[in-house]
Amino acid sequence: DVKVTQSSRYLVKRTGEKVFLECVQDMDHENMFWYRQDPGLGLRLIYFSYDVKMKEKGDIPEGYSVSREKKERFSLILESASTNQTSMYLCATRSGAGEQFFGPGTRLTVL
Amino acid sequence: AQSVAQPEDQVNVAEGNPLTVKCTYSVSGNPYLFWYVQYPNRGLQFLLKYITGDNLVKGSYGFEAEFNKSQTSFHLKKPSALVSDSALYFCAVRVPISSGSARQLTFGSGTQLTVLP
């Protein structure tokens, strides 16, 4: 089974802090994704990566950056956290067959 | 641009009754369509997908979905609902174009299914 792990289930940070969310997958998938999930808005794509050191902006990249130095690890960075970034963050990978596999999510609260 | 609509925020159904969760899409080209389920405090789990072929797709946990090209719909169905099916359901679409930006899935806003005992 594909396993996607995220470094934290719950995280509380203060406004202005730099926040790192880590995601690791064990299936050698090339494509990895970061989403945020908000009630009534579904999942919105922040960034994705289709190879090591390659990244593309999704629908809502503002205030975020990403890093993919190794194939199995995809990091989401909030450069200066703000209260409107309080959300559930989901990491996913994608298989060659097209379906995505999600991590358990990180619920981030910015005070 | 591709988009997905789930017109119902909430669906309630009695245990043992058939259930339908609706999804319509808008894309240029032939779509890849997906359903995912999210149980409380968990990530999304893949249920089923339509790529090509038979319009009726069978997936996990007894769910199925029917691709209807003329109505641009991909409704999720189950003949007999269980209380344990209560969860948040997401429909998603992707267009299989080679450009990088088209690798992404576009998700609907989600439908909360509640199966009443």
mmCIF file of C-alpha atoms in Angstrom:
data_model
loop_
_atom_site.group_PDB
_atom_site.id
_atom_site.type_symbol
_atom_site.label_atom_id
_atom_site.label_comp_id
_atom_site.label_asym_id
_atom_site.label_seq_id
_atom_site.Cartn_x
_atom_site.Cartn_y
_atom_site.Cartn_z
ATOM 1 C CA ASP A 1 0.000 0.000 0.000
ATOM 2 C CA VAL A 2 1.049 3.541 -0.698
ATOM 3 C CA LYS A 3 1.918 5.401 2.444
ATOM 4 C CA VAL A 4 1.933 9.166 2.659
ATOM 5 C CA THR A 5 2.924 10.626 5.988
ATOM 6 C CA GLN A 6 2.792 14.179 7.232
ATOM 7 C CA SER A 7 5.017 15.445 10.000
ATOM 8 C CA SER A 8 2.287 16.729 12.301
ATOM 9 C CA ARG A 9 -1.433 16.102 12.764
ATOM 10 C CA TYR A 10 -1.992 19.319 14.693
ATOM 11 C CA LEU A 11 0.106 22.466 14.737
ATOM 12 C CA VAL A 12 -0.367 25.822 16.453
ATOM 13 C CA LYS A 13 1.761 28.770 15.362
ATOM 14 C CA ARG A 14 1.805 32.517 15.865
ATOM 15 C CA THR A 15 1.332 35.182 13.239
ATOM 16 C CA GLY A 16 4.587 35.965 11.467
ATOM 17 C CA GLU A 17 6.267 32.653 12.226
ATOM 18 C CA LYS A 18 7.857 30.604 9.458
ATOM 19 C CA VAL A 19 6.114 27.232 9.265
ATOM 20 C CA PHE A 20 7.339 24.024 7.667
ATOM 21 C CA LEU A 21 4.986 21.181 6.789
ATOM 22 C CA GLU A 22 6.683 17.985 5.726
ATOM 23 C CA CYS A 23 5.330 15.182 3.581
ATOM 24 C CA VAL A 24 7.010 11.868 2.848
ATOM 25 C CA GLN A 25 5.882 9.086 0.489
ATOM 26 C CA ASP A 26 7.236 5.591 0.117
ATOM 27 C CA MET A 27 6.079 4.608 -3.368
ATOM 28 C CA ASP A 28 8.534 6.398 -5.637
ATOM 29 C CA HIS A 29 5.788 8.534 -7.202
ATOM 30 C CA GLU A 30 6.982 11.442 -9.277
ATOM 31 C CA ASN A 31 4.008 13.724 -8.682
ATOM 32 C CA MET A 32 3.329 15.260 -5.286
ATOM 33 C CA PHE A 33 0.774 17.881 -4.264
ATOM 34 C CA TRP A 34 -0.119 20.247 -1.445
ATOM 35 C CA TYR A 35 -3.753 21.222 -0.894
ATOM 36 C CA ARG A 36 -5.600 23.164 1.701
ATOM 37 C CA GLN A 37 -9.100 22.152 2.709
ATOM 38 C CA ASP A 38 -11.626 24.631 4.021
ATOM 39 C CA PRO A 39 -15.324 24.038 4.733
ATOM 40 C CA GLY A 40 -17.498 24.745 1.724
ATOM 41 C CA LEU A 41 -14.497 25.276 -0.541
ATOM 42 C CA GLY A 42 -13.351 21.705 -1.016
ATOM 43 C CA LEU A 43 -9.677 21.149 -1.741
ATOM 44 C CA ARG A 44 -7.650 23.871 -3.364
ATOM 45 C CA LEU A 45 -4.254 23.179 -4.871
ATOM 46 C CA ILE A 46 -1.409 25.272 -3.480
ATOM 47 C CA TYR A 47 1.623 23.817 -5.285
ATOM 48 C CA PHE A 48 2.622 20.618 -6.970
ATOM 49 C CA SER A 49 5.832 18.983 -8.090
ATOM 50 C CA TYR A 50 6.348 16.516 -10.921
ATOM 51 C CA ASP A 51 10.008 15.802 -10.263
ATOM 52 C CA VAL A 52 12.839 16.569 -7.885
ATOM 53 C CA LYS A 53 13.521 20.315 -7.770
ATOM 54 C CA MET A 54 10.572 20.934 -10.082
ATOM 55 C CA LYS A 55 7.503 22.799 -8.875
ATOM 56 C CA GLU A 56 4.460 24.499 -10.276
ATOM 57 C CA LYS A 57 1.991 26.888 -8.742
ATOM 58 C CA GLY A 58 -1.503 25.679 -8.162
ATOM 59 C CA ASP A 59 -4.587 27.789 -7.705
ATOM 60 C CA ILE A 60 -3.643 29.564 -4.463
ATOM 61 C CA PRO A 61 0.167 29.807 -4.139
ATOM 62 C CA GLU A 62 0.302 33.244 -2.509
ATOM 63 C CA GLY A 63 1.975 33.182 0.879
ATOM 64 C CA TYR A 64 3.397 29.699 0.344
ATOM 65 C CA SER A 65 6.522 28.144 -1.117
ATOM 66 C CA VAL A 66 7.639 24.533 -1.546
ATOM 67 C CA SER A 67 10.788 22.487 -1.654
ATOM 68 C CA ARG A 68 11.483 19.120 -3.247
ATOM 69 C CA GLU A 69 15.113 18.142 -2.795
ATOM 70 C CA LYS A 70 14.444 14.402 -2.736
ATOM 71 C CA LYS A 71 11.853 12.397 -4.606
ATOM 72 C CA GLU A 72 10.151 11.090 -1.501
ATOM 73 C CA ARG A 73 9.857 14.402 0.357
ATOM 74 C CA PHE A 74 7.799 17.487 -0.461
ATOM 75 C CA SER A 75 7.769 20.396 1.959
ATOM 76 C CA LEU A 76 5.308 23.259 2.204
ATOM 77 C CA ILE A 77 6.593 26.497 3.697
ATOM 78 C CA LEU A 78 4.564 29.363 5.052
ATOM 79 C CA GLU A 79 7.059 32.216 4.918
ATOM 80 C CA SER A 80 5.202 34.404 7.428
ATOM 81 C CA ALA A 81 2.115 32.725 8.804
ATOM 82 C CA SER A 82 -1.113 34.666 8.910
ATOM 83 C CA THR A 83 -4.454 33.896 10.518
ATOM 84 C CA ASN A 84 -6.094 33.326 7.127
ATOM 85 C CA GLN A 85 -3.756 30.387 6.641
ATOM 86 C CA THR A 86 -5.480 28.514 9.443
ATOM 87 C CA SER A 87 -6.673 25.410 7.620
ATOM 88 C CA MET A 88 -6.309 21.677 7.052
ATOM 89 C CA TYR A 89 -3.321 20.952 4.822
ATOM 90 C CA LEU A 90 -3.276 17.750 2.798
ATOM 91 C CA CYS A 91 -0.349 16.244 0.957
ATOM 92 C CA ALA A 92 -0.886 13.776 -1.882
ATOM 93 C CA THR A 93 1.022 11.729 -4.413
ATOM 94 C CA ARG A 94 -0.207 10.427 -7.722
ATOM 95 C CA SER A 95 0.308 7.034 -9.275
ATOM 96 C CA GLY A 96 0.782 6.363 -12.959
ATOM 97 C CA ALA A 97 -2.825 5.175 -13.104
ATOM 98 C CA GLY A 98 -4.026 8.615 -12.120
ATOM 99 C CA GLU A 99 -5.475 8.294 -8.642
ATOM 100 C CA GLN A 100 -4.061 10.370 -5.836
ATOM 101 C CA PHE A 101 -3.084 9.068 -2.418
ATOM 102 C CA PHE A 102 -3.462 11.414 0.509
ATOM 103 C CA GLY A 103 -1.728 11.816 3.818
ATOM 104 C CA PRO A 104 -3.748 12.157 7.043
ATOM 105 C CA GLY A 105 -3.582 15.954 6.984
ATOM 106 C CA THR A 106 -2.149 18.652 9.238
ATOM 107 C CA ARG A 107 -4.581 20.930 10.980
ATOM 108 C CA LEU A 108 -2.754 24.242 11.316
ATOM 109 C CA THR A 109 -3.985 27.011 13.578
ATOM 110 C CA VAL A 110 -2.347 30.425 13.324
ATOM 111 C CA LEU A 111 -3.012 32.673 16.306
ATOM 112 C CA ALA B 1 -10.480 25.660 -17.393
ATOM 113 C CA GLN B 2 -11.882 22.599 -15.729
ATOM 114 C CA SER B 3 -14.441 22.701 -12.940
ATOM 115 C CA VAL B 4 -16.543 20.383 -10.827
ATOM 116 C CA ALA B 5 -19.866 21.048 -9.135
ATOM 117 C CA GLN B 6 -21.405 19.110 -6.284
ATOM 118 C CA PRO B 7 -24.809 20.748 -6.003
ATOM 119 C CA GLU B 8 -25.708 19.299 -2.607
ATOM 120 C CA ASP B 9 -23.780 20.249 0.516
ATOM 121 C CA GLN B 10 -25.649 17.629 2.527
ATOM 122 C CA VAL B 11 -27.400 14.375 1.662
ATOM 123 C CA ASN B 12 -29.373 12.380 4.229
ATOM 124 C CA VAL B 13 -30.557 8.861 3.577
ATOM 125 C CA ALA B 14 -31.977 6.066 5.709
ATOM 126 C CA GLU B 15 -29.916 2.949 6.235
ATOM 127 C CA GLY B 16 -30.771 0.306 3.660
ATOM 128 C CA ASN B 17 -32.023 2.816 1.109
ATOM 129 C CA PRO B 18 -30.189 3.596 -2.114
ATOM 130 C CA LEU B 19 -27.997 6.687 -2.106
ATOM 131 C CA THR B 20 -26.873 9.104 -4.794
ATOM 132 C CA VAL B 21 -24.289 11.859 -4.479
ATOM 133 C CA LYS B 22 -24.338 14.154 -7.485
ATOM 134 C CA CYS B 23 -21.425 15.519 -9.486
ATOM 135 C CA THR B 24 -21.277 17.481 -12.729
ATOM 136 C CA TYR B 25 -18.169 18.664 -14.501
ATOM 137 C CA SER B 26 -16.981 21.063 -17.134
ATOM 138 C CA VAL B 27 -13.824 20.377 -19.139
ATOM 139 C CA SER B 28 -12.382 20.779 -22.604
ATOM 140 C CA GLY B 29 -11.606 17.309 -23.837
ATOM 141 C CA ASN B 30 -12.215 13.868 -22.404
ATOM 142 C CA PRO B 31 -12.189 13.857 -18.622
ATOM 143 C CA TYR B 32 -10.682 11.581 -16.055
ATOM 144 C CA LEU B 33 -13.174 11.475 -13.169
ATOM 145 C CA PHE B 34 -12.657 10.418 -9.579
ATOM 146 C CA TRP B 35 -14.529 10.004 -6.313
ATOM 147 C CA TYR B 36 -12.863 10.266 -2.930
ATOM 148 C CA VAL B 37 -14.216 9.813 0.589
ATOM 149 C CA GLN B 38 -13.036 11.507 3.775
ATOM 150 C CA TYR B 39 -13.863 10.112 7.184
ATOM 151 C CA PRO B 40 -13.612 12.466 10.206
ATOM 152 C CA ASN B 41 -10.065 13.641 10.962
ATOM 153 C CA ARG B 42 -8.635 11.538 8.141
ATOM 154 C CA GLY B 43 -7.137 12.181 4.724
ATOM 155 C CA LEU B 44 -9.019 11.442 1.534
ATOM 156 C CA GLN B 45 -9.348 7.862 0.338
ATOM 157 C CA PHE B 46 -9.738 6.912 -3.302
ATOM 158 C CA LEU B 47 -13.087 5.238 -4.124
ATOM 159 C CA LEU B 48 -13.221 4.857 -7.900
ATOM 160 C CA LYS B 49 -12.303 6.423 -11.211
ATOM 161 C CA TYR B 50 -13.472 6.668 -14.790
ATOM 162 C CA ILE B 51 -10.834 6.861 -17.491
ATOM 163 C CA THR B 52 -12.402 5.216 -20.502
ATOM 164 C CA GLY B 53 -14.572 2.234 -21.407
ATOM 165 C CA ASP B 54 -17.711 1.107 -19.600
ATOM 166 C CA ASN B 55 -19.730 4.051 -18.328
ATOM 167 C CA LEU B 56 -20.581 2.239 -15.090
ATOM 168 C CA VAL B 57 -17.583 2.068 -12.796
ATOM 169 C CA LYS B 58 -17.458 -0.061 -9.668
ATOM 170 C CA GLY B 59 -15.292 0.892 -6.731
ATOM 171 C CA SER B 60 -14.537 0.258 -3.097
ATOM 172 C CA TYR B 61 -17.100 -0.465 -0.349
ATOM 173 C CA GLY B 62 -19.896 -1.292 -2.826
ATOM 174 C CA PHE B 63 -19.940 2.150 -4.448
ATOM 175 C CA GLU B 64 -20.372 2.706 -8.157
ATOM 176 C CA ALA B 65 -20.596 5.726 -10.435
ATOM 177 C CA GLU B 66 -22.035 6.302 -13.865
ATOM 178 C CA PHE B 67 -20.321 8.492 -16.425
ATOM 179 C CA ASN B 68 -22.856 10.353 -18.553
ATOM 180 C CA LYS B 69 -21.146 12.349 -21.272
ATOM 181 C CA SER B 70 -24.268 14.067 -22.605
ATOM 182 C CA GLN B 71 -25.195 15.327 -19.146
ATOM 183 C CA THR B 72 -21.553 15.841 -18.096
ATOM 184 C CA SER B 73 -22.290 14.013 -14.874
ATOM 185 C CA PHE B 74 -20.568 11.403 -12.740
ATOM 186 C CA HIS B 75 -22.976 10.605 -9.903
ATOM 187 C CA LEU B 76 -21.899 8.307 -7.085
ATOM 188 C CA LYS B 77 -24.352 5.571 -6.109
ATOM 189 C CA LYS B 78 -24.802 2.687 -3.733
ATOM 190 C CA PRO B 79 -27.807 0.335 -3.738
ATOM 191 C CA SER B 80 -28.079 0.003 0.047
ATOM 192 C CA ALA B 81 -26.568 2.601 2.385
ATOM 193 C CA LEU B 82 -24.815 1.770 5.643
ATOM 194 C CA VAL B 83 -24.421 4.009 8.678
ATOM 195 C CA SER B 84 -20.663 3.575 8.239
ATOM 196 C CA ASP B 85 -20.920 5.268 4.818
ATOM 197 C CA SER B 86 -21.495 8.578 6.590
ATOM 198 C CA ALA B 87 -18.594 10.774 5.487
ATOM 199 C CA LEU B 88 -17.589 13.675 3.247
ATOM 200 C CA TYR B 89 -17.462 12.810 -0.452
ATOM 201 C CA PHE B 90 -15.490 14.650 -3.106
ATOM 202 C CA CYS B 91 -15.745 14.431 -6.858
ATOM 203 C CA ALA B 92 -12.679 15.408 -8.931
ATOM 204 C CA VAL B 93 -11.786 15.838 -12.599
ATOM 205 C CA ARG B 94 -8.599 15.969 -14.620
ATOM 206 C CA VAL B 95 -7.904 16.376 -18.294
ATOM 207 C CA PRO B 96 -5.124 14.118 -19.608
ATOM 208 C CA ILE B 97 -3.037 16.738 -21.344
ATOM 209 C CA SER B 98 0.725 16.548 -21.230
ATOM 210 C CA SER B 99 1.389 20.079 -20.005
ATOM 211 C CA GLY B 100 2.440 20.398 -16.398
ATOM 212 C CA SER B 101 -0.457 22.500 -15.241
ATOM 213 C CA ALA B 102 -2.932 19.887 -16.411
ATOM 214 C CA ARG B 103 -1.571 17.258 -14.091
ATOM 215 C CA GLN B 104 -3.667 18.645 -11.287
ATOM 216 C CA LEU B 105 -7.053 17.438 -10.136
ATOM 217 C CA THR B 106 -9.871 19.911 -9.657
ATOM 218 C CA PHE B 107 -12.098 18.994 -6.713
ATOM 219 C CA GLY B 108 -15.710 19.771 -5.995
ATOM 220 C CA SER B 109 -16.694 21.449 -2.753
ATOM 221 C CA GLY B 110 -17.745 18.173 -1.150
ATOM 222 C CA THR B 111 -21.018 16.571 -0.070
ATOM 223 C CA GLN B 112 -21.611 15.472 3.494
ATOM 224 C CA LEU B 113 -23.461 12.158 3.447
ATOM 225 C CA THR B 114 -25.334 11.149 6.586
ATOM 226 C CA VAL B 115 -26.898 7.706 6.765
ATOM 227 C CA LEU B 116 -29.533 7.537 9.458
ATOM 228 C CA PRO B 117 -30.065 4.301 11.378
#
